[in-house]
Amino acid sequence: MPKRPATAPTSPILSTFSPFPTPSRTRPTTPALPTSPTFAPPLVPRTLFDSLPLPALIALDLDFVLWPFWTDVHPTPPLRPSKQPSLIPPNATVLLDKHNESFTPFASTAPLLHVLLPLRSAPPPRRIQLVAISRTTAPDVAREVLRSTCLAPSNKRMSEFFDRLELGGKGVKLGKGMVRADVLVFLHEGVAGEEEGVVVRVGEDGLDAEAFDRGVGEWRRRRRAGGLGR
């Protein structure tokens, strides 16, 4: 079982932006990555900015994918927000448990969720349903972490970045009209069990832009190999 990291990597503050271009009458081009001095392009998954297909549904595991702890092992309820914001990642909520142990998401979580957020309402075929999944035996704790943790720069609760939460179940549920080929699932490498769609395993350092791009690349490769459409 991965040990909780003593420290988390630093991350610059994000600027707000949209990951799909504004419609125009000019010939479409591949959108450029943001170049704001307060934003680091390596934090942005490049596969969200090209013109190649994207999964219709992306499911994200929680433990050691979005945050560096097991929800059914490390935090002891009740949880409460600290009065002091986190510096790493910047301006994220710090949750304290019964024993005053602190819990925050990975530094890569806020950039990833913010860049995915506009795609939930994008026009097809760029629209993506985003689902939080977990086989944790403490779904109430996982739900509390999602609803109590806010992420900069939007200050949205983590739960607000997802179309739905599927916690404590046996796997992601397909949306109406979807097939397995529509789905990309990011699971921690230590989680057992099968999932619908293309499954990509994530190491104990969490899901960053590079790992996300590898996952989308694998989904595209298998989609081409199997001749599967959306």
C-alpha positions as a Python dict, from the first residue, in 0.01 Angstrom:
ca = {
    (1, 'M'): (0, 0, 0),
    (2, 'P'): (145, 340, -91),
    (3, 'K'): (255, 554, 199),
    (4, 'R'): (121, 902, 223),
    (5, 'P'): (388, 1139, 81),
    (6, 'A'): (555, 1367, 335),
    (7, 'T'): (539, 1661, 96),
    (8, 'A'): (359, 1748, -225),
    (9, 'P'): (509, 1907, -538),
    (10, 'T'): (468, 2279, -585),
    (11, 'S'): (233, 2417, -846),
    (12, 'P'): (183, 2768, -990),
    (13, 'I'): (-155, 2934, -971),
    (14, 'L'): (-382, 2866, -1264),
    (15, 'S'): (-546, 3122, -1488),
    (16, 'T'): (-903, 3060, -1598),
    (17, 'F'): (-943, 2956, -1962),
    (18, 'S'): (-1155, 2742, -2192),
    (19, 'P'): (-1008, 2423, -2346),
    (20, 'F'): (-1203, 2454, -2670),
    (21, 'P'): (-1196, 2739, -2922),
    (22, 'T'): (-1471, 2996, -2970),
    (23, 'P'): (-1662, 2924, -3293),
    (24, 'S'): (-1566, 3151, -3581),
    (25, 'R'): (-1602, 3177, -3957),
    (26, 'T'): (-1233, 3124, -4015),
    (27, 'R'): (-1077, 2788, -4089),
    (28, 'P'): (-1047, 2592, -3760),
    (29, 'T'): (-699, 2541, -3621),
    (30, 'T'): (-561, 2349, -3327),
    (31, 'P'): (-601, 2577, -3023),
    (32, 'A'): (-279, 2693, -2861),
    (33, 'L'): (-190, 2624, -2502),
    (34, 'P'): (-227, 2917, -2260),
    (35, 'T'): (86, 3125, -2215),
    (36, 'S'): (-9, 3336, -1915),
    (37, 'P'): (288, 3400, -1684),
    (38, 'T'): (77, 3265, -1395),
    (39, 'F'): (4, 2940, -1577),
    (40, 'A'): (240, 2652, -1656),
    (41, 'P'): (148, 2476, -1986),
    (42, 'P'): (293, 2141, -1867),
    (43, 'L'): (-1, 2125, -1625),
    (44, 'V'): (-243, 2114, -1920),
    (45, 'P'): (-321, 1784, -2093),
    (46, 'R'): (-231, 1845, -2457),
    (47, 'T'): (-478, 1584, -2580),
    (48, 'L'): (-763, 1817, -2481),
    (49, 'F'): (-637, 2078, -2729),
    (50, 'D'): (-589, 1871, -3043),
    (51, 'S'): (-854, 1776, -3299),
    (52, 'L'): (-853, 1401, -3229),
    (53, 'P'): (-1143, 1214, -3064),
    (54, 'L'): (-1203, 1224, -2689),
    (55, 'P'): (-1387, 973, -2468),
    (56, 'A'): (-1752, 1051, -2404),
    (57, 'L'): (-1706, 960, -2037),
    (58, 'I'): (-1398, 985, -1818),
    (59, 'A'): (-1406, 827, -1473),
    (60, 'L'): (-1151, 927, -1210),
    (61, 'D'): (-1065, 716, -908),
    (62, 'L'): (-1003, 918, -591),
    (63, 'D'): (-747, 758, -357),
    (64, 'F'): (-391, 814, -482),
    (65, 'V'): (-534, 951, -807),
    (66, 'L'): (-679, 1287, -697),
    (67, 'W'): (-548, 1289, -339),
    (68, 'P'): (-257, 1119, -156),
    (69, 'F'): (-444, 906, 97),
    (70, 'W'): (-690, 618, 137),
    (71, 'T'): (-1025, 755, 254),
    (72, 'D'): (-1105, 436, 444),
    (73, 'V'): (-766, 423, 621),
    (74, 'H'): (-603, 760, 684),
    (75, 'P'): (-861, 1028, 781),
    (76, 'T'): (-1058, 975, 1102),
    (77, 'P'): (-1398, 1153, 1094),
    (78, 'P'): (-1524, 1404, 1162),
    (79, 'L'): (-1348, 1624, 908),
    (80, 'R'): (-1344, 2002, 921),
    (81, 'P'): (-1184, 2276, 710),
    (82, 'S'): (-875, 2439, 855),
    (83, 'K'): (-877, 2815, 896),
    (84, 'Q'): (-543, 2829, 716),
    (85, 'P'): (-543, 2769, 336),
    (86, 'S'): (-299, 2527, 182),
    (87, 'L'): (18, 2662, 23),
    (88, 'I'): (83, 2337, -165),
    (89, 'P'): (-136, 2321, -369),
    (90, 'P'): (-203, 2699, -356),
    (91, 'N'): (-526, 2811, -195),
    (92, 'A'): (-683, 2466, -169),
    (93, 'T'): (-884, 2375, 138),
    (94, 'V'): (-696, 2189, 408),
    (95, 'L'): (-914, 1936, 586),
    (96, 'L'): (-836, 1833, 942),
    (97, 'D'): (-956, 1507, 1092),
    (98, 'K'): (-1034, 1408, 1450),
    (99, 'H'): (-662, 1386, 1533),
    (100, 'N'): (-575, 1714, 1354),
    (101, 'E'): (-407, 1531, 1068),
    (102, 'S'): (-424, 1742, 752),
    (103, 'F'): (-548, 1626, 410),
    (104, 'T'): (-526, 1804, 74),
    (105, 'P'): (-545, 1692, -290),
    (106, 'F'): (-244, 1643, -514),
    (107, 'A'): (-104, 1965, -663),
    (108, 'S'): (-195, 1832, -1009),
    (109, 'T'): (-565, 1789, -923),
    (110, 'A'): (-680, 2152, -945),
    (111, 'P'): (-524, 2219, -1289),
    (112, 'L'): (-667, 1898, -1431),
    (113, 'L'): (-1021, 1946, -1299),
    (114, 'H'): (-1032, 2310, -1407),
    (115, 'V'): (-929, 2232, -1764),
    (116, 'L'): (-1186, 1950, -1784),
    (117, 'L'): (-1471, 2157, -1639),
    (118, 'P'): (-1573, 2346, -1959),
    (119, 'L'): (-1579, 2020, -2157),
    (120, 'R'): (-1875, 1902, -1951),
    (121, 'S'): (-2089, 2159, -2137),
    (122, 'A'): (-1896, 2169, -2467),
    (123, 'P'): (-2079, 2097, -2794),
    (124, 'P'): (-2051, 1738, -2919),
    (125, 'P'): (-1827, 1561, -2997),
    (126, 'R'): (-1598, 1744, -2748),
    (127, 'R'): (-1840, 1704, -2458),
    (128, 'I'): (-1717, 1479, -2177),
    (129, 'Q'): (-1907, 1340, -1881),
    (130, 'L'): (-1679, 1341, -1577),
    (131, 'V'): (-1748, 1086, -1304),
    (132, 'A'): (-1578, 1037, -967),
    (133, 'I'): (-1555, 669, -875),
    (134, 'S'): (-1422, 480, -575),
    (135, 'R'): (-1449, 131, -432),
    (136, 'T'): (-1371, 268, -88),
    (137, 'T'): (-1539, 110, 211),
    (138, 'A'): (-1592, 463, 349),
    (139, 'P'): (-1801, 634, 77),
    (140, 'D'): (-1937, 891, 325),
    (141, 'V'): (-1583, 1006, 404),
    (142, 'A'): (-1496, 1029, 33),
    (143, 'R'): (-1812, 1230, -30),
    (144, 'E'): (-1730, 1462, 259),
    (145, 'V'): (-1380, 1524, 123),
    (146, 'L'): (-1521, 1605, -222),
    (147, 'R'): (-1783, 1842, -83),
    (148, 'S'): (-1556, 2015, 168),
    (149, 'T'): (-1245, 2070, -45),
    (150, 'C'): (-1240, 2385, -261),
    (151, 'L'): (-990, 2440, -541),
    (152, 'A'): (-837, 2762, -674),
    (153, 'P'): (-878, 2963, -886),
    (154, 'S'): (-1255, 2906, -911),
    (155, 'N'): (-1297, 2815, -543),
    (156, 'K'): (-1542, 2545, -651),
    (157, 'R'): (-1594, 2239, -435),
    (158, 'M'): (-1434, 1928, -580),
    (159, 'S'): (-1777, 1764, -607),
    (160, 'E'): (-1889, 2043, -843),
    (161, 'F'): (-1638, 1937, -1107),
    (162, 'F'): (-1816, 1605, -1163),
    (163, 'D'): (-2140, 1511, -1335),
    (164, 'R'): (-2196, 1243, -1075),
    (165, 'L'): (-2030, 1059, -787),
    (166, 'E'): (-2022, 678, -780),
    (167, 'L'): (-1869, 594, -444),
    (168, 'G'): (-1851, 259, -272),
    (169, 'G'): (-1981, 72, -576),
    (170, 'K'): (-1837, -197, -800),
    (171, 'G'): (-1765, 14, -1105),
    (172, 'V'): (-1864, 304, -1328),
    (173, 'K'): (-2211, 298, -1480),
    (174, 'L'): (-2241, 375, -1850),
    (175, 'G'): (-2450, 674, -1949),
    (176, 'K'): (-2756, 647, -2168),
    (177, 'G'): (-2665, 532, -2518),
    (178, 'M'): (-2300, 472, -2426),
    (179, 'V'): (-2093, 163, -2495),
    (180, 'R'): (-1767, 47, -2337),
    (181, 'A'): (-1568, 204, -2619),
    (182, 'D'): (-1686, 550, -2506),
    (183, 'V'): (-1529, 521, -2162),
    (184, 'L'): (-1183, 595, -2021),
    (185, 'V'): (-1118, 504, -1656),
    (186, 'F'): (-820, 615, -1446),
    (187, 'L'): (-768, 375, -1154),
    (188, 'H'): (-498, 356, -892),
    (189, 'E'): (-263, 68, -963),
    (190, 'G'): (-344, -93, -627),
    (191, 'V'): (-721, -116, -685),
    (192, 'A'): (-845, -461, -783),
    (193, 'G'): (-1141, -533, -1007),
    (194, 'E'): (-1264, -479, -1360),
    (195, 'E'): (-1414, -163, -1507),
    (196, 'E'): (-1604, -76, -1820),
    (197, 'G'): (-1407, 81, -2104),
    (198, 'V'): (-1034, 140, -2138),
    (199, 'V'): (-867, 126, -1797),
    (200, 'V'): (-541, 311, -1729),
    (201, 'R'): (-355, 253, -1403),
    (202, 'V'): (-214, 550, -1209),
    (203, 'G'): (86, 534, -975),
    (204, 'E'): (103, 667, -621),
    (205, 'D'): (204, 1017, -737),
    (206, 'G'): (-146, 1080, -872),
    (207, 'L'): (-295, 1182, -1205),
    (208, 'D'): (-110, 1469, -1373),
    (209, 'A'): (-126, 1605, -1728),
    (210, 'E'): (136, 1362, -1857),
    (211, 'A'): (-43, 1058, -1715),
    (212, 'F'): (-375, 1191, -1846),
    (213, 'D'): (-231, 1228, -2196),
    (214, 'R'): (-96, 873, -2182),
    (215, 'G'): (-443, 750, -2090),
    (216, 'V'): (-616, 937, -2371),
    (217, 'G'): (-347, 814, -2610),
    (218, 'E'): (-410, 454, -2504),
    (219, 'W'): (-786, 502, -2547),
    (220, 'R'): (-731, 638, -2899),
    (221, 'R'): (-494, 355, -2988),
    (222, 'R'): (-739, 87, -2880),
    (223, 'R'): (-1025, 270, -3046),
    (224, 'R'): (-836, 268, -3376),
    (225, 'A'): (-727, -92, -3335),
    (226, 'G'): (-1080, -211, -3270),
    (227, 'G'): (-1249, 15, -3523),
    (228, 'L'): (-1472, 151, -3246),
    (229, 'G'): (-1676, 469, -3283),
    (230, 'R'): (-1828, 695, -3020),
}
